CSV table of C-alpha atoms in Angstrom, one decimal:
chain,number,residue,atom,x,y,z
K,79,MET,CA,5.3,4.0,28.6
K,80,THR,CA,3.1,7.9,29.5
K,81,VAL,CA,3.0,9.7,32.9
K,82,ARG,CA,-1.5,8.8,33.5
K,83,ARG,CA,0.0,5.8,32.3
K,84,LEU,CA,2.7,5.3,35.3
K,85,ALA,CA,0.8,7.0,37.6
K,86,ALA,CA,-2.3,4.5,36.3
K,87,THR,CA,0.1,2.0,38.4
K,88,THR,CA,-1.1,1.5,41.9
K,89,SER,CA,1.1,-0.9,42.8
K,90,LEU,CA,3.7,2.3,43.0
K,91,GLY,CA,1.2,4.8,45.0
K,92,LEU,CA,1.8,8.0,42.9
K,93,THR,CA,-1.0,10.4,42.3
K,94,ILE,CA,-0.9,13.6,40.1
K,95,VAL,CA,-1.5,16.6,41.9
K,96,ALA,CA,-0.2,19.4,39.4
K,97,GLY,CA,-0.3,19.6,35.4
K,98,HIS,CA,-2.8,17.4,35.1
K,99,ASP,CA,-3.5,17.7,30.8
K,100,ASP,CA,0.1,17.6,30.2
K,101,VAL,CA,0.3,14.2,31.3
K,102,ASP,CA,0.6,11.8,27.9
K,103,LEU,CA,4.1,12.7,27.1
K,104,SER,CA,6.1,9.5,26.7
K,105,ILE,CA,8.8,8.6,29.7
K,106,SER,CA,12.6,8.1,28.0
K,107,TRP,CA,14.6,7.1,31.9
K,108,ALA,CA,13.4,7.7,35.3
K,109,HIS,CA,16.7,9.3,37.0
K,110,ALA,CA,16.8,10.9,40.7
K,111,ILE,CA,18.3,13.5,41.1
K,112,GLU,CA,18.9,15.7,44.0
K,113,LEU,CA,20.7,18.7,42.4
K,114,GLN,CA,19.3,22.3,42.7
K,115,ASP,CA,20.2,22.6,38.9
K,116,PRO,CA,19.4,19.1,37.2
K,117,THR,CA,19.5,21.0,33.9
K,118,ARG,CA,23.1,19.5,32.6
K,119,TRP,CA,22.2,16.1,33.8
K,120,LEU,CA,19.6,16.0,31.5
K,121,ALA,CA,18.2,15.0,27.8
K,122,GLY,CA,14.6,15.5,27.8
K,123,GLY,CA,12.0,12.5,28.3
K,124,GLU,CA,12.9,12.1,31.5
K,125,LEU,CA,11.0,11.4,34.9
K,126,VAL,CA,13.3,13.5,37.2
K,127,MET,CA,12.5,12.0,40.9
K,128,THR,CA,13.7,14.3,43.8
K,129,THR,CA,13.2,14.0,47.9
K,130,GLY,CA,13.8,18.3,48.0
K,131,LEU,CA,16.7,17.5,50.3
K,132,HIS,CA,18.5,20.1,48.6
K,133,LEU,CA,15.5,22.2,47.6
K,134,PRO,CA,15.9,25.9,48.0
K,135,ARG,CA,13.3,27.7,51.3
K,136,SER,CA,11.5,29.9,49.0
K,137,ALA,CA,8.6,29.6,47.7
K,138,THR,CA,10.4,31.9,44.0
K,139,LYS,CA,13.4,29.6,44.2
K,140,GLN,CA,11.3,26.3,44.7
K,141,TYR,CA,8.9,27.5,41.1
K,142,GLU,CA,12.9,28.3,39.4
K,143,TYR,CA,13.9,24.8,39.7
K,144,VAL,CA,10.7,23.5,37.8
K,145,GLU,CA,10.5,25.8,35.4
K,146,ARG,CA,14.6,25.4,34.7
K,147,ILE,CA,13.7,21.2,34.2
K,148,ALA,CA,10.9,21.9,32.1
K,149,GLN,CA,13.1,23.6,29.9
K,150,THR,CA,14.8,20.1,29.3
K,151,GLY,CA,12.1,18.3,28.2
K,152,ALA,CA,12.0,17.2,30.5
K,153,VAL,CA,7.9,15.4,31.1
K,154,ALA,CA,6.9,15.2,34.5
K,155,LEU,CA,8.8,15.7,38.4
K,156,ALA,CA,8.7,12.5,40.4
K,157,PHE,CA,8.5,14.3,44.4
K,158,ASP,CA,8.2,11.9,47.3
K,159,THR,CA,7.0,12.4,50.4
K,160,GLY,CA,8.1,10.6,53.5
K,161,THR,CA,11.6,11.6,53.6
K,162,VAL,CA,12.5,15.8,53.6
K,163,HIS,CA,8.7,16.7,53.2
K,164,GLU,CA,5.7,15.8,54.2
K,165,ARG,CA,3.4,16.6,51.1
K,166,VAL,CA,4.8,18.4,47.8
K,167,PRO,CA,4.9,22.2,48.2
K,168,ASP,CA,2.9,24.6,47.3
K,169,ALA,CA,5.5,26.5,44.6
K,170,ILE,CA,5.8,23.1,43.3
K,171,ILE,CA,2.3,22.7,42.2
K,172,LYS,CA,1.5,26.3,41.4
K,173,ALA,CA,5.0,25.6,39.0
K,174,GLY,CA,3.4,22.8,38.0
K,175,ASP,CA,0.3,23.9,37.1
K,176,GLU,CA,1.3,27.7,34.6
K,177,LEU,CA,3.3,26.1,33.2
K,178,GLY,CA,2.3,23.2,31.6
K,179,PHE,CA,4.4,20.5,33.4
K,180,ALA,CA,3.2,17.0,35.7
K,181,VAL,CA,4.4,16.6,39.2
K,182,LEU,CA,3.6,13.7,40.8
K,183,SER,CA,3.3,12.7,44.8
K,184,VAL,CA,5.4,10.1,45.2
K,185,ALA,CA,4.4,7.7,48.8
K,186,LYS,CA,6.4,8.0,51.7
K,187,GLU,CA,6.6,3.5,51.1
K,188,THR,CA,7.9,3.6,46.7
K,189,PRO,CA,11.1,3.7,46.8
K,190,PHE,CA,12.7,5.3,43.0
K,191,ILE,CA,13.8,1.8,42.2
K,192,ALA,CA,10.6,0.7,42.2
K,193,ILE,CA,9.1,4.3,39.9
K,194,SER,CA,12.9,3.2,37.4
K,195,ARG,CA,11.8,-0.4,36.8
K,196,ALA,CA,8.2,0.4,35.8
K,197,VAL,CA,9.7,2.8,33.6
K,198,ILE,CA,12.3,0.4,32.0
K,199,ASP,CA,9.6,-2.5,31.5
K,200,GLU,CA,8.3,-0.9,30.3
K,201,LEU,CA,9.9,0.9,28.1
K,202,THR,CA,11.7,-2.4,27.0
K,203,ALA,CA,8.5,-4.1,26.8
K,204,ASP,CA,8.1,-1.6,24.3
K,205,GLN,CA,11.1,-1.7,22.3
K,206,ILE,CA,10.0,-5.4,22.0
K,207,ARG,CA,6.3,-4.6,20.4
K,208,THR,CA,8.7,-2.2,18.2
K,209,VAL,CA,10.7,-5.0,17.4
K,210,GLN,CA,7.9,-6.8,17.3
K,211,ALA,CA,5.6,-4.0,14.6
K,212,VAL,CA,8.2,-4.4,12.1
K,213,VAL,CA,8.5,-8.3,11.8
K,214,ASP,CA,4.8,-8.4,11.5
K,215,ALA,CA,5.6,-5.7,8.8
K,216,GLN,CA,7.9,-6.7,6.9
K,217,GLU,CA,6.4,-10.0,7.5
K,218,LYS,CA,3.5,-8.4,4.7
K,219,LEU,CA,6.8,-6.7,2.2
K,220,ALA,CA,7.4,-10.3,2.1
K,221,ARG,CA,4.1,-11.3,0.6
K,222,ALA,CA,2.7,-8.4,-1.5
K,223,LEU,CA,5.8,-8.6,-3.5
K,224,LEU,CA,3.8,-11.9,-4.4
K,225,ASP,CA,1.5,-9.8,-6.3
K,226,GLY,CA,4.9,-7.9,-7.9
K,227,VAL,CA,6.1,-4.7,-7.2
K,228,PRO,CA,4.1,-2.7,-7.8
K,229,ALA,CA,2.2,-4.5,-4.6
K,230,LEU,CA,5.3,-4.3,-2.8
K,231,ILE,CA,5.5,-0.6,-3.2
K,232,THR,CA,1.8,0.1,-2.2
K,233,ALA,CA,2.5,-1.8,0.5
K,234,LEU,CA,5.3,-0.3,1.6
K,235,GLY,CA,3.3,2.6,1.8
K,236,ARG,CA,0.5,2.1,3.9
K,237,ALA,CA,3.0,1.1,6.7
K,238,VAL,CA,5.1,4.4,6.3
K,239,HIS,CA,2.6,6.8,5.4
K,240,ALA,CA,4.8,8.1,2.8
K,241,ALA,CA,4.3,8.4,-1.8
K,242,VAL,CA,6.9,6.4,-2.7
K,243,CYS,CA,8.0,5.4,-6.7
K,244,VAL,CA,10.4,2.7,-7.8
K,245,LEU,CA,11.8,3.8,-11.0
K,246,ASP,CA,14.2,1.9,-13.4
K,247,ARG,CA,17.5,2.5,-14.7
K,248,ASP,CA,16.6,4.5,-17.3
K,249,GLY,CA,14.5,7.4,-14.9
K,250,ALA,CA,11.5,5.4,-16.2
K,251,VAL,CA,8.9,4.6,-13.8
K,252,LEU,CA,8.6,1.1,-12.7
K,253,ALA,CA,5.6,1.0,-9.6
K,254,LEU,CA,3.9,4.7,-8.1
K,255,THR,CA,2.2,4.9,-4.9
K,256,GLU,CA,-1.7,5.9,-5.4
K,257,GLY,CA,-2.2,9.7,-4.4
K,258,ALA,CA,2.0,10.3,-5.0
K,259,SER,CA,2.2,13.9,-6.9
K,260,SER,CA,2.9,13.4,-10.2
K,261,SER,CA,5.9,15.6,-9.9
K,262,LEU,CA,7.9,12.8,-7.6
K,263,PRO,CA,9.0,10.4,-10.3
K,264,GLU,CA,10.7,14.3,-12.1
K,265,ARG,CA,12.3,15.3,-7.9
K,266,ILE,CA,13.8,12.0,-7.6
K,267,ARG,CA,15.4,12.2,-10.8
K,268,GLU,CA,16.3,15.8,-10.2
K,269,ARG,CA,17.8,14.9,-6.7
K,270,SER,CA,19.3,11.7,-7.8
K,271,GLY,CA,23.8,12.2,-6.6
K,272,LYS,CA,26.4,8.9,-7.2
K,273,GLU,CA,25.7,8.0,-3.7
K,274,ARG,CA,24.2,4.9,-2.9
K,275,SER,CA,21.4,6.5,-1.0
K,276,ARG,CA,20.6,9.6,0.3
K,277,ILE,CA,17.8,11.8,1.7
K,278,VAL,CA,17.0,15.4,0.6
K,279,VAL,CA,15.5,17.9,2.7
K,280,ASP,CA,13.4,20.9,1.1
K,281,ASP,CA,10.5,22.7,0.3
K,282,ASP,CA,8.6,19.5,-1.1
K,283,GLY,CA,10.0,17.4,2.6
K,284,HIS,CA,11.7,14.8,2.5
K,285,LEU,CA,12.9,13.3,0.0
K,286,ALA,CA,15.1,8.9,1.1
K,287,ILE,CA,16.2,7.6,-2.7
K,288,HIS,CA,17.8,4.6,-1.9
K,289,ARG,CA,19.7,2.9,-4.7
K,290,LEU,CA,19.0,-1.0,-5.6
K,291,ALA,CA,21.9,-3.1,-6.0
K,292,VAL,CA,21.1,-4.4,-9.5
K,293,SER,CA,20.1,-1.4,-11.1
K,294,GLY,CA,17.5,1.3,-11.0
K,295,THR,CA,15.9,3.3,-7.6
K,296,LEU,CA,13.7,3.3,-4.0
K,297,ALA,CA,12.4,7.0,-3.7
K,298,VAL,CA,10.2,7.7,-1.0
K,299,ALA,CA,8.8,11.2,-0.2
K,300,SER,CA,7.0,11.8,3.5
K,301,GLU,CA,6.4,15.5,5.0
K,302,ALA,CA,8.5,14.4,8.4
K,303,ALA,CA,11.3,12.1,8.4
K,304,LEU,CA,11.1,8.4,8.6
K,305,ASP,CA,11.5,6.9,12.0
K,306,GLN,CA,13.6,4.1,13.3
K,307,SER,CA,11.5,1.2,12.8
K,308,GLU,CA,10.3,2.7,9.4
K,309,ARG,CA,13.5,3.3,8.2
K,310,LEU,CA,13.9,-0.2,8.7
K,311,LEU,CA,10.7,-1.2,6.4
K,312,VAL,CA,12.2,0.6,4.0
K,313,GLY,CA,15.6,-1.1,4.2
K,314,HIS,CA,13.5,-4.6,4.5
K,315,THR,CA,11.6,-3.5,1.1
K,316,VAL,CA,15.1,-1.7,-1.0
K,317,SER,CA,16.6,-6.4,-0.2
K,318,LEU,CA,13.4,-7.1,-1.6
K,319,LEU,CA,13.4,-5.0,-4.8
K,320,THR,CA,16.7,-6.1,-5.2
K,321,ILE,CA,16.2,-9.6,-4.9
K,322,GLU,CA,13.3,-9.8,-7.1
K,323,LEU,CA,14.7,-8.0,-9.9
K,324,ALA,CA,17.9,-9.6,-10.1
K,325,LYS,CA,16.2,-12.9,-10.7
K,326,PRO,CA,16.9,-14.8,-13.2
K,327,LEU,CA,14.2,-15.4,-16.4
K,328,ARG,CA,13.4,-18.5,-15.4
K,329,VAL,CA,11.9,-17.7,-12.2
K,330,VAL,CA,10.4,-14.4,-13.4
K,331,ASP,CA,6.9,-14.9,-15.0
K,332,ALA,CA,8.2,-16.4,-17.9
K,333,GLU,CA,4.4,-17.4,-19.9
K,334,GLN,CA,4.1,-13.5,-19.6
K,335,ARG,CA,7.7,-13.1,-20.9
K,336,LEU,CA,6.6,-15.1,-23.6
K,337,ARG,CA,3.4,-13.8,-24.3
K,338,LEU,CA,5.2,-10.3,-24.6
K,339,ALA,CA,7.2,-11.8,-27.1
K,340,VAL,CA,4.5,-13.7,-29.2
K,341,THR,CA,2.5,-10.0,-29.4
K,342,THR,CA,5.4,-8.0,-30.1
K,343,MET,CA,6.3,-10.8,-33.0
K,344,VAL,CA,2.6,-10.6,-34.1
K,345,ARG,CA,2.6,-7.0,-34.9
K,346,GLN,CA,6.2,-7.4,-36.3
K,347,ALA,CA,6.2,-10.4,-39.0
K,348,GLY,CA,1.5,-11.2,-39.1
K,349,GLY,CA,1.2,-14.4,-40.5
K,350,ASP,CA,4.7,-15.4,-39.9
K,351,VAL,CA,5.4,-16.8,-36.2
K,352,ASP,CA,5.5,-20.0,-35.1
K,353,GLU,CA,1.9,-22.0,-35.3
K,354,SER,CA,3.2,-23.9,-31.7
K,355,LEU,CA,3.4,-20.3,-30.4
K,356,LEU,CA,-0.1,-19.0,-31.4
K,357,ARG,CA,-1.1,-22.4,-30.1
K,358,TYR,CA,0.0,-21.8,-27.0
K,359,PHE,CA,-1.8,-19.3,-25.6
K,360,GLY,CA,-5.2,-20.5,-27.7
K,361,PHE,CA,-4.9,-19.0,-31.3
K,362,GLU,CA,-4.1,-19.9,-35.1
K,363,SER,CA,-3.0,-18.0,-38.2
K,364,GLU,CA,-6.8,-17.8,-39.7
K,365,THR,CA,-7.9,-16.0,-36.2
K,366,THR,CA,-9.9,-13.2,-37.0
K,367,VAL,CA,-9.2,-10.7,-33.5
K,368,VAL,CA,-9.4,-7.3,-32.5
K,369,ALA,CA,-6.4,-5.4,-31.2
K,370,THR,CA,-7.5,-2.5,-27.9
K,371,ALA,CA,-5.4,0.2,-27.3
K,372,LEU,CA,-5.3,2.2,-23.4
K,373,THR,CA,-3.3,5.7,-23.1
K,374,ASP,CA,-3.3,7.3,-20.6
K,375,VAL,CA,-2.5,4.4,-17.8
K,376,GLY,CA,0.3,5.1,-15.6
K,377,PRO,CA,3.2,3.0,-14.9
K,378,LEU,CA,4.0,0.6,-17.7
K,379,LEU,CA,4.5,-2.1,-14.9
K,380,ALA,CA,1.5,-1.0,-13.1
K,381,ALA,CA,-0.7,-0.9,-16.0
K,382,THR,CA,0.5,-3.9,-17.3
K,383,ASP,CA,-0.4,-6.1,-14.5
K,384,ILE,CA,-3.2,-4.5,-14.0
K,385,THR,CA,-5.3,-5.1,-17.5
K,386,SER,CA,-3.4,-9.4,-18.1
K,387,ALA,CA,-5.4,-9.3,-14.8
K,388,ALA,CA,-8.2,-7.5,-16.5
K,389,LEU,CA,-8.4,-10.3,-18.9
K,390,GLU,CA,-7.9,-13.4,-17.0
K,391,GLU,CA,-10.7,-12.3,-15.3
K,392,GLU,CA,-12.3,-13.2,-18.5
K,393,SER,CA,-11.1,-16.6,-19.5
K,394,VAL,CA,-10.6,-15.7,-23.0
K,395,PRO,CA,-7.3,-16.7,-24.5
K,396,TYR,CA,-5.0,-12.9,-25.0
K,397,LEU,CA,-1.7,-11.9,-26.5
K,398,LEU,CA,-1.1,-8.1,-24.4
K,399,ALA,CA,2.4,-6.1,-24.9
K,400,PRO,CA,2.7,-2.0,-23.7
K,401,LEU,CA,2.9,0.3,-27.1
K,402,THR,CA,6.0,1.1,-28.1
K,403,ASP,CA,5.8,4.6,-27.1
K,404,GLY,CA,5.8,3.4,-24.0
K,405,THR,CA,2.4,5.6,-23.0
K,406,GLY,CA,0.7,3.0,-22.9
K,407,VAL,CA,-0.6,-0.7,-24.1
K,408,TRP,CA,-2.3,-3.2,-26.5
K,409,PHE,CA,-4.0,-6.9,-26.8
K,410,VAL,CA,-5.4,-8.9,-28.8
K,411,VAL,CA,-8.8,-10.5,-28.2
K,412,LYS,CA,-10.7,-13.3,-30.5
K,413,SER,CA,-13.1,-10.9,-32.8
K,414,GLU,CA,-15.7,-13.3,-32.0
K,415,VAL,CA,-15.8,-11.4,-27.5
K,416,ALA,CA,-14.7,-8.6,-29.4
K,417,GLU,CA,-16.8,-6.3,-27.8
K,418,LYS,CA,-18.0,-7.9,-24.7
K,419,VAL,CA,-14.3,-8.7,-24.0
K,420,THR,CA,-12.8,-4.9,-24.7
K,421,ARG,CA,-15.4,-3.1,-22.5
K,422,SER,CA,-15.8,-5.3,-20.0
K,423,VAL,CA,-11.8,-4.6,-20.0
K,424,TYR,CA,-11.5,-1.0,-20.5
K,425,ALA,CA,-14.1,-0.7,-17.4
K,426,ARG,CA,-12.2,-3.5,-15.4
K,427,VAL,CA,-8.5,-1.5,-15.6
K,428,ARG,CA,-10.6,2.2,-15.3
K,429,GLU,CA,-11.9,1.9,-12.4
K,430,ASN,CA,-8.3,-0.5,-10.2
K,431,SER,CA,-6.4,2.4,-12.1
K,432,ARG,CA,-8.5,5.0,-11.1
K,433,ARG,CA,-7.2,6.0,-13.9
K,434,SER,CA,-9.0,8.2,-16.7
K,435,ILE,CA,-7.8,6.1,-19.2
K,436,ASN,CA,-8.2,6.4,-23.5
K,437,GLY,CA,-9.4,3.2,-25.7
K,438,GLY,CA,-10.1,2.9,-28.6
K,439,ILE,CA,-10.4,-0.1,-30.6
K,440,GLY,CA,-9.3,-1.9,-34.2
K,441,GLY,CA,-11.0,-3.7,-36.9
K,442,VAL,CA,-11.7,-6.9,-37.1
K,443,ARG,CA,-8.7,-8.6,-39.2
K,444,PRO,CA,-6.6,-11.9,-39.8
K,445,MET,CA,-3.7,-12.0,-37.9
K,446,SER,CA,-1.6,-11.4,-40.3
K,447,GLY,CA,-3.7,-7.8,-39.6
K,448,VAL,CA,-2.5,-7.3,-36.4
K,449,ALA,CA,-0.4,-4.1,-37.3
K,450,ALA,CA,-3.2,-2.3,-39.2
K,451,SER,CA,-5.8,-3.2,-36.3
K,452,LEU,CA,-3.5,-1.8,-33.5
K,453,ARG,CA,-2.7,1.6,-35.3
K,454,GLU,CA,-6.9,2.0,-35.9
K,455,ALA,CA,-6.9,0.7,-32.1
K,456,VAL,CA,-4.3,3.9,-31.5
K,457,SER,CA,-6.1,6.3,-33.4
K,458,ALA,CA,-8.7,6.4,-32.2
K,459,ALA,CA,-7.6,6.0,-29.2
K,460,LYS,CA,-6.4,9.3,-30.1
K,461,VAL,CA,-10.2,10.4,-30.3
K,462,GLY,CA,-11.2,8.8,-27.3
K,463,GLN,CA,-8.9,11.4,-25.9
K,464,VAL,CA,-10.7,14.3,-27.0
K,465,GLU,CA,-13.7,12.9,-26.3
K,466,GLY,CA,-13.1,13.1,-22.6
K,467,HIS,CA,-11.2,9.6,-21.9
K,468,THR,CA,-13.7,7.7,-22.9
K,469,LEU,CA,-13.8,3.6,-25.2
K,470,VAL,CA,-14.1,4.0,-29.1
K,471,PRO,CA,-14.8,2.1,-32.0
K,472,PHE,CA,-12.0,2.6,-34.7
K,473,SER,CA,-15.2,2.0,-37.1
K,474,GLU,CA,-17.1,5.1,-34.9
K,475,LEU,CA,-15.1,7.5,-36.4
K,476,GLY,CA,-16.3,10.9,-38.5
K,477,THR,CA,-14.9,11.9,-41.5
K,478,PHE,CA,-12.5,15.3,-39.6
K,479,SER,CA,-11.7,12.3,-35.8
K,480,LEU,CA,-10.2,9.7,-38.6
K,481,LEU,CA,-8.3,12.1,-41.4
K,482,LEU,CA,-6.6,13.6,-38.2
K,483,SER,CA,-6.3,10.7,-35.8
K,484,VAL,CA,-3.9,9.2,-38.4
K,485,GLN,CA,-1.4,11.9,-37.8
K,486,SER,CA,1.8,13.1,-36.3
K,487,SER,CA,1.7,15.9,-34.5
K,488,ASP,CA,3.7,17.9,-36.4
K,489,VAL,CA,1.6,17.3,-39.3
K,490,LEU,CA,-1.6,18.6,-36.7
K,491,GLN,CA,0.7,21.7,-35.2
K,492,SER,CA,0.6,22.3,-39.2
K,493,ILE,CA,-3.5,22.1,-40.1
K,494,ALA,CA,-3.5,24.4,-36.6
K,495,ALA,CA,-1.2,26.5,-37.4
K,496,SER,CA,-2.3,27.2,-41.2
K,497,GLY,CA,-6.1,27.5,-39.8
K,498,LEU,CA,-6.5,29.5,-36.6
K,499,GLY,CA,-1.8,31.2,-36.5
K,500,VAL,CA,-2.9,34.4,-37.1
K,501,LEU,CA,-5.8,34.2,-34.7
K,502,GLU,CA,-4.5,32.4,-32.3
K,503,GLY,CA,-1.7,35.3,-32.1
K,504,TYR,CA,-3.9,38.8,-32.6
K,505,ASP,CA,-6.2,36.7,-29.0
K,506,ALA,CA,-2.7,36.5,-27.5
K,507,GLU,CA,-1.9,40.1,-27.9
K,508,ASN,CA,-5.3,41.9,-27.4
K,509,GLY,CA,-6.7,39.9,-25.3
K,510,SER,CA,-10.3,38.7,-27.3
K,511,ARG,CA,-11.4,35.9,-28.0
K,512,LEU,CA,-12.1,35.1,-31.7
K,513,VAL,CA,-10.8,31.3,-31.9
K,514,ASP,CA,-13.3,30.8,-29.2
K,515,SER,CA,-16.2,32.6,-30.9
K,516,ILE,CA,-16.1,31.2,-34.8
K,517,GLU,CA,-15.8,27.9,-32.4
K,518,ALA,CA,-18.8,27.9,-30.7
K,519,PHE,CA,-19.8,29.9,-34.5
K,520,LEU,CA,-19.4,26.9,-36.2
K,521,HIS,CA,-20.4,24.3,-33.4
K,522,HIS,CA,-23.9,26.0,-33.6
K,523,ASN,CA,-23.7,25.1,-37.6
K,524,GLY,CA,-24.0,29.1,-37.6
K,525,GLN,CA,-26.8,30.3,-35.4
K,526,TRP,CA,-26.4,33.8,-33.4
K,527,GLU,CA,-27.5,33.5,-31.4
K,528,SER,CA,-27.2,29.5,-29.5
K,529,ALA,CA,-23.3,30.9,-30.6
K,530,ALA,CA,-23.9,34.6,-28.2
K,531,ALA,CA,-25.6,32.5,-25.9
K,532,GLN,CA,-22.6,29.7,-25.5
K,533,LEU,CA,-20.3,32.4,-25.2
K,534,GLY,CA,-22.6,34.7,-23.2
K,535,VAL,CA,-21.9,38.1,-24.8
K,536,HIS,CA,-24.6,39.8,-27.6
K,537,ARG,CA,-25.3,38.5,-30.6
K,538,HIS,CA,-24.4,42.3,-32.4
K,539,THR,CA,-20.8,41.5,-30.4
K,540,LEU,CA,-20.5,37.9,-32.1
K,541,ARG,CA,-20.9,39.1,-35.4
K,542,ASN,CA,-17.9,42.4,-34.9
K,543,ARG,CA,-15.7,39.4,-33.4
K,544,MET,CA,-16.8,36.4,-37.1
K,545,ASP,CA,-16.2,40.3,-38.7
K,546,LYS,CA,-13.0,40.4,-37.3
K,547,ALA,CA,-11.9,37.2,-37.2
K,548,ALA,CA,-12.9,36.6,-41.5
K,549,GLU,CA,-10.6,40.5,-42.4
K,550,LEU,CA,-7.2,38.9,-40.7
K,551,ILE,CA,-7.0,35.4,-42.1
K,552,GLY,CA,-8.7,37.2,-45.5
K,553,ARG,CA,-11.3,35.1,-45.5
K,554,ASP,CA,-15.3,34.4,-46.3
K,555,LEU,CA,-16.6,32.9,-43.4
K,556,ASP,CA,-19.8,32.1,-45.5
K,557,SER,CA,-18.4,30.0,-47.2
K,558,ALA,CA,-18.7,26.0,-46.6
K,559,HIS,CA,-15.1,25.3,-47.8
K,560,THR,CA,-13.8,27.8,-45.1
K,561,ARG,CA,-15.7,26.6,-42.5
K,562,SER,CA,-14.6,23.1,-43.4
K,563,GLU,CA,-11.4,24.2,-43.2
K,564,LEU,CA,-11.8,25.7,-40.0
K,565,TRP,CA,-12.9,23.3,-38.4
K,566,ILE,CA,-10.8,20.5,-39.1
K,567,ALA,CA,-7.8,23.4,-37.6
K,568,LEU,CA,-9.9,23.9,-34.6
K,569,LYS,CA,-9.9,19.4,-34.4
K,570,ALA,CA,-6.2,19.5,-35.1
K,571,ARG,CA,-5.3,21.8,-32.4
K,572,GLU,CA,-7.9,19.7,-29.8
K,573,LEU,CA,-6.1,16.6,-30.6
K,574,LEU,CA,-3.1,18.3,-30.1
K,575,GLN,CA,-4.1,19.6,-26.6
K,576,ALA,CA,-5.0,16.3,-25.9
K,577,GLU,CA,-1.2,14.8,-26.4
K,578,SER,CA,0.2,17.7,-24.8
K,579,ASN,CA,-2.3,16.9,-21.1
K,580,SER,CA,-1.2,13.5,-21.4
K,581,ASP,CA,1.2,11.0,-18.6
K,582,HIS,CA,3.6,9.6,-20.2
K,583,ALA,CA,3.7,6.4,-18.5
K,584,ARG,CA,7.8,3.8,-19.3
K,585,PRO,CA,9.1,2.8,-22.4
K,586,PRO,CA,8.2,-0.3,-23.3
K,587,LEU,CA,9.6,-3.2,-22.2
K,588,ARG,CA,12.4,-5.2,-23.5
């Protein structure tokens, strides 16, 4: 109930006579009081009603009377015009206008009890509407859970206008609302305590952390504190999550869990998997298949759901599981449909996750060779990351990319350091760009003009840089062997940089 809405109730005979620009404040209560200084009895939000029985005669005192009431946080003054005063005093009106405080003239035939009842009735109706809104929102949350935990978290985030994150018992991300800061999970881990729930207020805003009874944490990050209705919705979500995560295995999605187990067995045991299990998912031990790896997919629970949904839309047999290092997911389809299905699934997962994911397609293998196809897919996905987050078939990898993509980070670091370490150290100390210059020079096949143009320098400047680089590494840059080694080192550095920029999703489901 706002001042404007109350004044619009024609049966009450109320007229706004001052503070016309401040009539959209909500009224928390209607309070009749005749004291000259009622401030100790006011808490803020009230509509103060008075007959002016003890109103001072002095215009200055009348002004101060209104000023004191306004300073308490009251929203308006309703002044009776039939009992003591025939009209609202000018000083009262002046104070209301100057202080931005609404003043209402009350018709002489309107008893204060009628105003109080109108306010109380509306407050009661507001409470009923609020309760109904909470109930409706709770039903939406329950329906959202039918589509999984990520859908539930998305629905809660929309309902409370905040970022929401769910972590498992190990602190890995189970679900995270779209648009949430990538640093939120780490903030939750740092701020979590032993308490059942806690509220943290810092420079990043408010963070409500709730431990789930089964295991894990639900956290809500908002700019301001949540109101009572929003807190009720968070509590309801905690209950839903607790029930969902505590379900026995038989009431969870058994088929997807079985699919994950079979996928893992196929990777580990190759053709030594029970034929009946393969047939259940549409494969035979003689089936030729292709493995595809998707990385930088975000939280694994959501990524697995999105990838599964995309594969279901293709209506083809498939196997699906998270990558063992927790960086993404991988799936297997029959070789005859792999080209079309893989590209379609990649595009759909990229669109639905709204992430620039990387993809790699392995070679065609019998079911016993799935592990080899997967290794190829992971290697190709690394190259896809370097080449701008794309889907790359292993068969299309160049020689350098092929050799480097199968190496560990330690090996890549050694390759990059052996070729570029001295130059990078010199650049760091002197603010030079020797490494960039070598990369441009090699990229343009030793064409001075083109390389210099890319760097935005004169070709003589580039020649001086190359001479300095040759001096530092003690190698002849005109040698094809030297150029090849430097190019390999540059490619190794690219792969390392791509790995360091990669988001790490949750560990694989076990």
